[in-house]
Amino acid sequence: MSAAQSSTATTAEPVPRPRPLRLPPAARPYLPPLALYGAAKLTGLLVFAWLLTSAGDYRHKDPRFGGGAHWWDVLSTWDGWWYLQVAQKGYHPEPLQPLAPGGQFSAEQNSVAFFPLYPGLVRAVSEVTGLGLYGAAILVSVVCSFVAAAGIYAVISLLAGARAGTIAAGLWAVAPAAGVEWAVYTESLFVAIAAWTCHAVMRRRWVTAGLLAFLSGLSRPTAAVLIGAVGLAALVTLLRRDSRREQGVAAPLYAVIAAPLGLLTYIAWVGRSMGDPGAYFSLQHQAWAHYFDFGAYTLDVLRNVAVGHGDYLFAYSVPDLIAVQVVVALPFLVALMLRKRPPLVLTAYTLASIVTILGTQQMFGNTPRYLLPVFPLLLAPAAAMSRLRWPTLAVFFSTAAVASGWYAHYVIFELGIP
């Protein structure tokens, strides 16, 4: 080799090595809560799958009503079936069709009872990724569940610190009825929107809060409580001279106006399409037996369960017993939350949600599912548990994650109707 060649060989630039992938600094605090949430959820799901296959009952049920060829088919039954129908075929609104008297329902069920945001996302993801509608629906739910867990962390950490926020995300993973978070249901999507809406209000980002509240109104009717909480917080801001001077008028006013438009638009469309302005509420009442009764149904269930009777609508013994324990715990959770003096938006959202849930006739055994969006209730338990050491917390979450495969998954999907 010549001297020139040797010099060239020795001075050649080294091949650059690819840089390791690093998260932006702002995203790093979210790793612990998302890891805890994911590990707890995955554990619960695996236990649920084992229980399902061990019992085998789902193989003998209608694929629309809790059955299927595989255990994972159970995750797309009941309400999930309706959402997949909307994603595949769209809506077919028509005037209420009365049923023969004497049955549990007085009108035929219709897909317009299910709001469009979730099935619309499912259809879009299916088109973009090539996944089937079921796979796209599970993907949407799982991704939204992590966005929701991150939002819960963000809100709770503002009030009680990062450690409490991480614990709150883990608690949401093992809450009763948390099995629907990774199923063809809207809980994960709605909680993702609700948590980040509340966070935006707490950070005084009114435009963001208004847009998110608008989207929430396209996801489910219970968005009304979130919309009301955002509107109340914005109005209080407008009424206070100091906050008006600091935050201005335009942004809070925008939140007040934009927040309810999604919900009102969909309800109006249903009414116009079905030929009755109150068609959505009539459909819920007559075809699903869901309506606000000022708590009469809840009191009836509590009375029956207390004396061991099942003489009430939608009676399912095991889910109802768990729901009773959750309802009994509510006053304590609310009192502990209020002691933490949370912002108005969280207080209003929590109290209005509880009044709506307990004041409505619906499947009582699903009360824990209806309460999943009321994440501010996790504030006090998470703050108290943040004083524990991680080995103790590891034992708690390991035990709770395994047990959740039964009480948060199997109970609601196999022993009741989610």
CSV table of C-alpha atoms in Angstrom, one decimal:
chain,number,residue,atom,x,y,z
A,1,MET,CA,0.0,0.0,0.0
A,2,SER,CA,1.3,3.4,-0.9
A,3,ALA,CA,1.8,6.2,1.6
A,4,ALA,CA,-1.0,8.2,0.1
A,5,GLN,CA,-3.4,5.2,0.3
A,6,SER,CA,-2.3,4.6,3.9
A,7,SER,CA,-2.9,8.2,4.8
A,8,THR,CA,-6.4,8.1,3.2
A,9,ALA,CA,-7.3,4.9,5.0
A,10,THR,CA,-6.2,6.2,8.4
A,11,THR,CA,-8.0,9.5,8.1
A,12,ALA,CA,-11.3,8.2,6.7
A,13,GLU,CA,-14.2,9.5,8.8
A,14,PRO,CA,-15.9,6.8,11.0
A,15,VAL,CA,-19.4,5.7,10.0
A,16,PRO,CA,-21.8,7.7,12.2
A,17,ARG,CA,-23.8,5.6,14.7
A,18,PRO,CA,-27.5,6.1,15.0
A,19,ARG,CA,-28.4,8.1,18.0
A,20,PRO,CA,-30.6,6.4,20.7
A,21,LEU,CA,-34.2,7.4,20.7
A,22,ARG,CA,-34.9,9.8,23.5
A,23,LEU,CA,-38.2,11.1,24.7
A,24,PRO,CA,-38.7,14.9,24.9
A,25,PRO,CA,-38.1,16.1,28.5
A,26,ALA,CA,-41.8,17.0,28.8
A,27,ALA,CA,-42.8,13.4,28.1
A,28,ARG,CA,-40.5,11.7,30.6
A,29,PRO,CA,-42.6,12.3,33.7
A,30,TYR,CA,-45.4,10.3,32.1
A,31,LEU,CA,-43.4,7.1,31.8
A,32,PRO,CA,-43.9,5.8,35.4
A,33,PRO,CA,-47.7,6.3,35.5
A,34,LEU,CA,-48.2,4.9,32.0
A,35,ALA,CA,-45.9,1.9,32.8
A,36,LEU,CA,-47.9,1.2,36.0
A,37,TYR,CA,-51.2,1.6,34.3
A,38,GLY,CA,-50.2,-0.7,31.4
A,39,ALA,CA,-48.8,-3.4,33.6
A,40,ALA,CA,-51.8,-3.4,35.9
A,41,LYS,CA,-54.3,-3.5,32.9
A,42,LEU,CA,-52.4,-6.2,31.1
A,43,THR,CA,-52.3,-8.4,34.2
A,44,GLY,CA,-56.0,-8.0,34.8
A,45,LEU,CA,-56.8,-8.8,31.1
A,46,LEU,CA,-54.7,-12.0,31.3
A,47,VAL,CA,-56.4,-13.1,34.4
A,48,PHE,CA,-59.8,-12.3,32.7
A,49,ALA,CA,-58.8,-14.4,29.7
A,50,TRP,CA,-57.9,-17.3,31.9
A,51,LEU,CA,-61.1,-17.1,33.8
A,52,LEU,CA,-63.1,-17.0,30.6
A,53,THR,CA,-61.4,-19.9,29.0
A,54,SER,CA,-61.6,-21.9,32.2
A,55,ALA,CA,-65.4,-21.4,32.6
A,56,GLY,CA,-66.1,-21.6,28.8
A,57,ASP,CA,-69.6,-20.2,29.2
A,58,TYR,CA,-69.0,-17.5,26.5
A,59,ARG,CA,-68.9,-20.3,23.9
A,60,HIS,CA,-72.6,-21.0,24.4
A,61,LYS,CA,-73.8,-17.4,24.3
A,62,ASP,CA,-75.0,-15.3,21.4
A,63,PRO,CA,-72.1,-13.5,19.8
A,64,ARG,CA,-74.0,-10.3,20.2
A,65,PHE,CA,-74.8,-10.9,23.9
A,66,GLY,CA,-71.5,-11.9,25.6
A,67,GLY,CA,-70.5,-14.8,23.4
A,68,GLY,CA,-68.1,-15.6,20.6
A,69,ALA,CA,-65.7,-18.1,19.2
A,70,HIS,CA,-62.7,-16.7,21.1
A,71,TRP,CA,-62.4,-15.1,24.6
A,72,TRP,CA,-61.5,-11.8,23.1
A,73,ASP,CA,-64.8,-11.7,21.2
A,74,VAL,CA,-66.5,-11.0,24.5
A,75,LEU,CA,-64.9,-7.5,24.5
A,76,SER,CA,-67.0,-6.4,21.5
A,77,THR,CA,-70.4,-7.6,22.6
A,78,TRP,CA,-73.4,-5.7,24.1
A,79,ASP,CA,-72.8,-2.0,23.5
A,80,GLY,CA,-69.7,-2.9,21.6
A,81,TRP,CA,-71.8,-4.6,19.0
A,82,TRP,CA,-73.8,-1.4,18.4
A,83,TYR,CA,-70.6,0.7,18.1
A,84,LEU,CA,-69.3,-1.7,15.5
A,85,GLN,CA,-72.6,-1.6,13.6
A,86,VAL,CA,-72.4,2.2,13.5
A,87,ALA,CA,-68.8,2.1,12.3
A,88,GLN,CA,-69.7,-0.4,9.6
A,89,LYS,CA,-73.1,0.8,8.4
A,90,GLY,CA,-73.6,4.3,9.8
A,91,TYR,CA,-76.9,5.4,11.3
A,92,HIS,CA,-80.4,4.6,10.2
A,93,PRO,CA,-82.7,6.9,12.2
A,94,GLU,CA,-86.4,6.4,12.0
A,95,PRO,CA,-89.4,7.2,14.1
A,96,LEU,CA,-89.8,5.2,17.3
A,97,GLN,CA,-91.1,1.7,16.6
A,98,PRO,CA,-93.4,0.6,19.5
A,99,LEU,CA,-93.2,-3.0,20.7
A,100,ALA,CA,-96.0,-5.2,21.9
A,101,PRO,CA,-97.0,-4.3,25.5
A,102,GLY,CA,-95.9,-6.5,28.5
A,103,GLY,CA,-92.2,-6.6,27.7
A,104,GLN,CA,-89.3,-5.0,29.5
A,105,PHE,CA,-89.1,-2.3,26.8
A,106,SER,CA,-91.8,-0.4,24.9
A,107,ALA,CA,-89.9,0.6,21.8
A,108,GLU,CA,-87.4,-0.9,19.4
A,109,GLN,CA,-83.8,-0.1,20.0
A,110,ASN,CA,-82.0,2.0,17.4
A,111,SER,CA,-78.3,2.8,16.8
A,112,VAL,CA,-78.7,6.6,17.1
A,113,ALA,CA,-78.6,6.0,20.9
A,114,PHE,CA,-74.9,5.7,20.5
A,115,PHE,CA,-72.9,8.9,19.9
A,116,PRO,CA,-70.7,9.2,16.8
A,117,LEU,CA,-67.2,10.1,17.9
A,118,TYR,CA,-66.0,6.6,19.0
A,119,PRO,CA,-67.4,4.7,16.0
A,120,GLY,CA,-66.2,7.5,13.7
A,121,LEU,CA,-62.6,7.1,15.1
A,122,VAL,CA,-62.9,3.3,14.7
A,123,ARG,CA,-63.9,3.6,11.1
A,124,ALA,CA,-61.1,6.1,10.4
A,125,VAL,CA,-58.4,4.0,12.1
A,126,SER,CA,-59.7,0.9,10.2
A,127,GLU,CA,-59.4,2.8,6.9
A,128,VAL,CA,-55.9,4.1,7.6
A,129,THR,CA,-54.3,1.0,9.1
A,130,GLY,CA,-56.1,-1.7,7.2
A,131,LEU,CA,-57.2,-3.4,10.4
A,132,GLY,CA,-60.7,-4.8,10.7
A,133,LEU,CA,-63.3,-2.9,12.6
A,134,TYR,CA,-62.8,-5.0,15.8
A,135,GLY,CA,-59.0,-4.6,15.7
A,136,ALA,CA,-59.4,-0.8,15.1
A,137,ALA,CA,-61.9,-0.5,17.9
A,138,ILE,CA,-59.6,-2.2,20.4
A,139,LEU,CA,-56.6,-0.1,19.2
A,140,VAL,CA,-58.7,3.1,19.7
A,141,SER,CA,-59.7,2.0,23.2
A,142,VAL,CA,-56.2,1.0,24.3
A,143,VAL,CA,-54.6,4.2,23.0
A,144,CYS,CA,-57.2,6.4,24.5
A,145,SER,CA,-56.8,4.5,27.8
A,146,PHE,CA,-53.2,5.6,28.0
A,147,VAL,CA,-54.1,9.1,27.0
A,148,ALA,CA,-56.7,9.0,29.8
A,149,ALA,CA,-54.2,7.7,32.3
A,150,ALA,CA,-51.8,10.4,31.3
A,151,GLY,CA,-54.5,13.0,31.8
A,152,ILE,CA,-55.4,11.6,35.2
A,153,TYR,CA,-51.7,11.8,36.2
A,154,ALA,CA,-51.5,15.4,34.9
A,155,VAL,CA,-54.5,16.5,36.9
A,156,ILE,CA,-53.7,14.7,40.2
A,157,SER,CA,-50.0,15.6,40.1
A,158,LEU,CA,-51.0,19.3,39.9
A,159,LEU,CA,-52.9,18.9,43.1
A,160,ALA,CA,-51.0,16.3,45.1
A,161,GLY,CA,-47.6,15.8,43.4
A,162,ALA,CA,-46.2,13.4,40.8
A,163,ARG,CA,-46.1,10.4,43.1
A,164,ALA,CA,-49.8,10.7,43.8
A,165,GLY,CA,-50.5,11.2,40.1
A,166,THR,CA,-48.7,8.0,39.2
A,167,ILE,CA,-50.7,6.1,41.9
A,168,ALA,CA,-54.0,7.6,40.6
A,169,ALA,CA,-53.2,6.3,37.1
A,170,GLY,CA,-52.6,2.9,38.6
A,171,LEU,CA,-55.8,3.0,40.7
A,172,TRP,CA,-57.8,3.8,37.6
A,173,ALA,CA,-56.4,0.6,36.0
A,174,VAL,CA,-57.8,-1.6,38.8
A,175,ALA,CA,-61.0,0.2,39.6
A,176,PRO,CA,-64.2,-1.8,39.6
A,177,ALA,CA,-65.5,-2.2,36.0
A,178,ALA,CA,-62.1,-1.1,34.6
A,179,GLY,CA,-62.4,-4.0,32.1
A,180,VAL,CA,-64.3,-1.8,29.7
A,181,GLU,CA,-61.2,0.4,29.3
A,182,TRP,CA,-59.7,-2.1,26.8
A,183,ALA,CA,-63.0,-3.1,25.2
A,184,VAL,CA,-65.2,-1.8,22.5
A,185,TYR,CA,-66.7,0.8,24.8
A,186,THR,CA,-66.3,4.6,25.1
A,187,GLU,CA,-65.0,5.0,28.7
A,188,SER,CA,-61.4,5.4,27.7
A,189,LEU,CA,-62.2,7.9,25.0
A,190,PHE,CA,-64.4,10.0,27.2
A,191,VAL,CA,-62.1,9.9,30.2
A,192,ALA,CA,-59.2,11.0,28.0
A,193,ILE,CA,-61.2,14.0,26.9
A,194,ALA,CA,-62.6,14.7,30.4
A,195,ALA,CA,-59.2,14.6,32.1
A,196,TRP,CA,-57.4,16.8,29.7
A,197,THR,CA,-60.4,19.2,29.6
A,198,CYS,CA,-60.2,19.6,33.3
A,199,HIS,CA,-56.4,20.0,33.1
A,200,ALA,CA,-56.9,22.8,30.4
A,201,VAL,CA,-59.3,24.6,32.7
A,202,MET,CA,-56.9,24.3,35.6
A,203,ARG,CA,-54.2,25.8,33.4
A,204,ARG,CA,-56.6,28.5,32.2
A,205,ARG,CA,-56.4,27.3,28.6
A,206,TRP,CA,-59.9,28.1,27.8
A,207,VAL,CA,-59.8,27.6,24.0
A,208,THR,CA,-58.4,24.1,24.5
A,209,ALA,CA,-61.0,23.4,27.2
A,210,GLY,CA,-63.8,24.6,24.9
A,211,LEU,CA,-62.7,22.5,22.0
A,212,LEU,CA,-62.3,19.3,24.1
A,213,ALA,CA,-65.7,19.8,25.8
A,214,PHE,CA,-67.2,20.2,22.3
A,215,LEU,CA,-65.7,16.8,21.4
A,216,SER,CA,-66.9,15.2,24.6
A,217,GLY,CA,-70.5,16.1,23.5
A,218,LEU,CA,-70.0,13.9,20.5
A,219,SER,CA,-68.9,10.9,22.5
A,220,ARG,CA,-71.7,10.2,25.0
A,221,PRO,CA,-74.7,12.0,26.6
A,222,THR,CA,-73.1,12.1,30.1
A,223,ALA,CA,-70.7,14.7,28.6
A,224,ALA,CA,-73.4,17.2,29.8
A,225,VAL,CA,-71.8,17.2,33.3
A,226,LEU,CA,-68.4,17.9,31.9
A,227,ILE,CA,-69.8,20.7,29.7
A,228,GLY,CA,-71.6,22.1,32.6
A,229,ALA,CA,-68.5,22.1,34.8
A,230,VAL,CA,-66.4,23.9,32.1
A,231,GLY,CA,-69.2,26.4,31.6
A,232,LEU,CA,-69.5,27.1,35.3
A,233,ALA,CA,-65.8,27.5,35.8
A,234,ALA,CA,-65.6,29.9,32.8
A,235,LEU,CA,-68.6,31.9,34.0
A,236,VAL,CA,-67.1,32.3,37.5
A,237,THR,CA,-63.9,33.5,35.8
A,238,LEU,CA,-65.9,36.1,33.9
A,239,LEU,CA,-67.8,37.3,37.0
A,240,ARG,CA,-64.6,38.0,38.9
A,241,ARG,CA,-62.9,41.3,38.1
A,242,ASP,CA,-59.4,40.1,38.9
A,243,SER,CA,-59.7,37.0,36.8
A,244,ARG,CA,-61.2,39.0,33.9
A,245,ARG,CA,-58.3,41.4,34.0
A,246,GLU,CA,-55.8,38.5,34.1
A,247,GLN,CA,-57.4,36.1,31.6
A,248,GLY,CA,-59.5,38.4,29.5
A,249,VAL,CA,-63.1,37.9,28.4
A,250,ALA,CA,-62.8,36.3,24.9
A,251,ALA,CA,-61.3,33.0,25.9
A,252,PRO,CA,-63.6,32.0,28.8
A,253,LEU,CA,-66.6,33.2,26.8
A,254,TYR,CA,-65.5,31.0,23.9
A,255,ALA,CA,-65.4,28.0,26.2
A,256,VAL,CA,-68.9,28.8,27.4
A,257,ILE,CA,-70.2,29.0,23.9
A,258,ALA,CA,-68.2,26.1,22.2
A,259,ALA,CA,-68.5,23.5,25.0
A,260,PRO,CA,-72.2,22.5,24.5
A,261,LEU,CA,-72.3,22.7,20.7
A,262,GLY,CA,-71.3,19.1,20.0
A,263,LEU,CA,-73.9,17.6,22.4
A,264,LEU,CA,-76.6,19.9,21.2
A,265,THR,CA,-75.9,19.3,17.6
A,266,TYR,CA,-76.1,15.6,17.8
A,267,ILE,CA,-79.3,15.6,20.0
A,268,ALA,CA,-80.8,18.1,17.5
A,269,TRP,CA,-79.8,15.9,14.5
A,270,VAL,CA,-81.4,12.8,16.1
A,271,GLY,CA,-84.6,14.8,16.8
A,272,ARG,CA,-84.8,16.1,13.3
A,273,SER,CA,-84.0,12.7,11.7
A,274,MET,CA,-86.6,10.9,13.9
A,275,GLY,CA,-89.3,13.5,13.6
A,276,ASP,CA,-89.4,14.4,17.3
A,277,PRO,CA,-87.2,17.0,19.1
A,278,GLY,CA,-87.0,14.8,22.2
A,279,ALA,CA,-86.5,11.6,20.3
A,280,TYR,CA,-83.2,10.8,21.8
A,281,PHE,CA,-84.5,10.9,25.3
A,282,SER,CA,-87.7,9.0,24.4
A,283,LEU,CA,-85.5,6.3,22.8
A,284,GLN,CA,-83.4,6.0,25.9
A,285,HIS,CA,-86.5,5.8,28.1
A,286,GLN,CA,-88.6,3.4,26.0
A,287,ALA,CA,-85.9,1.2,24.3
A,288,TRP,CA,-83.3,1.0,27.1
A,289,ALA,CA,-85.3,1.9,30.2
A,290,HIS,CA,-82.8,4.7,31.1
A,291,TYR,CA,-84.2,7.9,32.4
A,292,PHE,CA,-83.7,10.3,35.3
A,293,ASP,CA,-86.0,9.3,38.2
A,294,PHE,CA,-84.5,11.4,41.1
A,295,GLY,CA,-82.9,8.3,42.6
A,296,ALA,CA,-86.0,6.1,43.0
A,297,TYR,CA,-84.5,3.1,41.2
A,298,THR,CA,-81.2,3.4,43.2
A,299,LEU,CA,-83.1,3.4,46.5
A,300,ASP,CA,-85.2,0.5,45.4
A,301,VAL,CA,-82.1,-1.6,44.5
A,302,LEU,CA,-80.4,-0.7,47.8
A,303,ARG,CA,-83.5,-1.7,49.8
A,304,ASN,CA,-83.8,-5.0,47.9
A,305,VAL,CA,-80.1,-5.9,48.2
A,306,ALA,CA,-80.1,-5.1,51.9
A,307,VAL,CA,-82.7,-7.7,52.6
A,308,GLY,CA,-81.5,-10.3,50.0
A,309,HIS,CA,-84.3,-9.8,47.5
A,310,GLY,CA,-84.0,-9.4,43.7
A,311,ASP,CA,-87.4,-7.8,43.0
A,312,TYR,CA,-86.1,-5.0,40.8
A,313,LEU,CA,-85.3,-4.2,37.2
A,314,PHE,CA,-82.0,-5.4,35.8
A,315,ALA,CA,-81.1,-7.6,38.9
A,316,TYR,CA,-77.7,-9.3,38.7
A,317,SER,CA,-76.6,-10.4,42.2
A,318,VAL,CA,-72.8,-10.2,42.0
A,319,PRO,CA,-72.4,-7.0,40.0
A,320,ASP,CA,-75.1,-5.4,42.2
A,321,LEU,CA,-73.4,-6.4,45.4
A,322,ILE,CA,-70.1,-4.8,44.2
A,323,ALA,CA,-72.0,-1.7,43.1
A,324,VAL,CA,-73.6,-1.4,46.5
A,325,GLN,CA,-70.2,-1.3,48.1
A,326,VAL,CA,-69.0,1.3,45.7
A,327,VAL,CA,-72.1,3.5,46.4
A,328,VAL,CA,-71.6,3.1,50.1
A,329,ALA,CA,-68.0,4.3,49.7
A,330,LEU,CA,-69.0,7.4,47.7
A,331,PRO,CA,-69.8,9.7,50.6
A,332,PHE,CA,-66.4,9.0,52.1
A,333,LEU,CA,-64.6,9.5,48.8
A,334,VAL,CA,-66.4,12.8,48.1
A,335,ALA,CA,-65.8,14.1,51.7
A,336,LEU,CA,-62.1,13.2,51.4
A,337,MET,CA,-61.9,14.8,48.0
A,338,LEU,CA,-63.5,18.0,49.2
A,339,ARG,CA,-61.0,18.2,52.1
A,340,LYS,CA,-58.3,18.6,49.4
A,341,ARG,CA,-60.1,21.8,48.1
A,342,PRO,CA,-59.9,20.8,44.4
A,343,PRO,CA,-60.6,23.4,41.7
A,344,LEU,CA,-64.2,24.3,40.9
A,345,VAL,CA,-64.2,22.4,37.6
A,346,LEU,CA,-63.3,19.1,39.4
A,347,THR,CA,-65.8,19.6,42.2
A,348,ALA,CA,-68.7,20.5,39.9
A,349,TYR,CA,-67.8,17.7,37.5
A,350,THR,CA,-67.6,15.1,40.3
A,351,LEU,CA,-70.8,16.1,42.2
A,352,ALA,CA,-72.9,16.5,39.0
A,353,SER,CA,-71.7,13.1,37.7
A,354,ILE,CA,-72.6,11.4,41.0
A,355,VAL,CA,-76.1,13.0,41.1
A,356,THR,CA,-76.7,12.0,37.5
A,357,ILE,CA,-75.6,8.4,38.0
A,358,LEU,CA,-77.4,7.7,41.2
A,359,GLY,CA,-80.5,9.7,40.1
A,360,THR,CA,-81.0,7.7,36.8
A,361,GLN,CA,-82.7,4.4,36.3
A,362,GLN,CA,-80.2,2.2,34.5
A,363,MET,CA,-78.4,-1.1,35.2
A,364,PHE,CA,-77.4,-0.7,38.8
A,365,GLY,CA,-74.7,-3.3,38.5
A,366,ASN,CA,-73.0,-1.0,36.0
A,367,THR,CA,-72.7,1.8,38.5
A,368,PRO,CA,-68.9,1.3,38.9
A,369,ARG,CA,-68.6,1.6,35.1
A,370,TYR,CA,-70.6,4.8,35.1
A,371,LEU,CA,-68.3,6.1,37.8
A,372,LEU,CA,-65.1,5.3,35.9
A,373,PRO,CA,-65.1,8.8,34.4
A,374,VAL,CA,-65.3,10.4,37.8
A,375,PHE,CA,-61.5,10.3,38.2
A,376,PRO,CA,-61.3,13.2,40.8
A,377,LEU,CA,-62.5,10.7,43.4
A,378,LEU,CA,-59.0,9.1,43.1
A,379,LEU,CA,-57.4,12.3,44.5
A,380,ALA,CA,-57.6,11.5,48.2
A,381,PRO,CA,-56.7,7.8,48.0
A,382,ALA,CA,-53.8,8.6,45.7
A,383,ALA,CA,-52.5,11.3,48.0
A,384,ALA,CA,-52.8,9.1,51.0
A,385,MET,CA,-51.1,6.2,49.3
A,386,SER,CA,-48.3,8.4,48.1
A,387,ARG,CA,-46.9,8.3,51.6
A,388,LEU,CA,-46.3,4.5,51.3
A,389,ARG,CA,-43.0,3.1,50.1
A,390,TRP,CA,-42.7,1.6,46.6
A,391,PRO,CA,-42.3,-2.0,47.9
A,392,THR,CA,-45.6,-1.7,49.7
A,393,LEU,CA,-47.2,-0.1,46.7
A,394,ALA,CA,-45.8,-2.9,44.5
A,395,VAL,CA,-47.5,-5.5,46.7
A,396,PHE,CA,-50.8,-3.6,46.6
A,397,PHE,CA,-50.9,-3.1,42.8
A,398,SER,CA,-49.8,-6.7,42.1
A,399,THR,CA,-52.6,-8.0,44.2
A,400,ALA,CA,-55.2,-5.6,42.9
A,401,ALA,CA,-54.2,-6.2,39.3
A,402,VAL,CA,-54.6,-10.0,39.6
A,403,ALA,CA,-57.9,-9.6,41.5
A,404,SER,CA,-59.2,-7.1,39.0
A,405,GLY,CA,-59.3,-9.8,36.4
A,406,TRP,CA,-62.3,-11.1,38.3
A,407,TYR,CA,-64.0,-8.0,39.9
A,408,ALA,CA,-63.2,-5.5,37.2
A,409,HIS,CA,-63.5,-7.8,34.1
A,410,TYR,CA,-65.2,-11.1,34.6
A,411,VAL,CA,-68.0,-9.8,36.9
A,412,ILE,CA,-69.2,-7.1,34.5
A,413,PHE,CA,-68.8,-9.1,31.3
A,414,GLU,CA,-69.8,-12.6,32.4
A,415,LEU,CA,-71.9,-12.2,35.5
A,416,GLY,CA,-73.8,-9.1,34.4
A,417,ILE,CA,-74.3,-6.9,31.3
A,418,PRO,CA,-71.6,-4.2,30.8
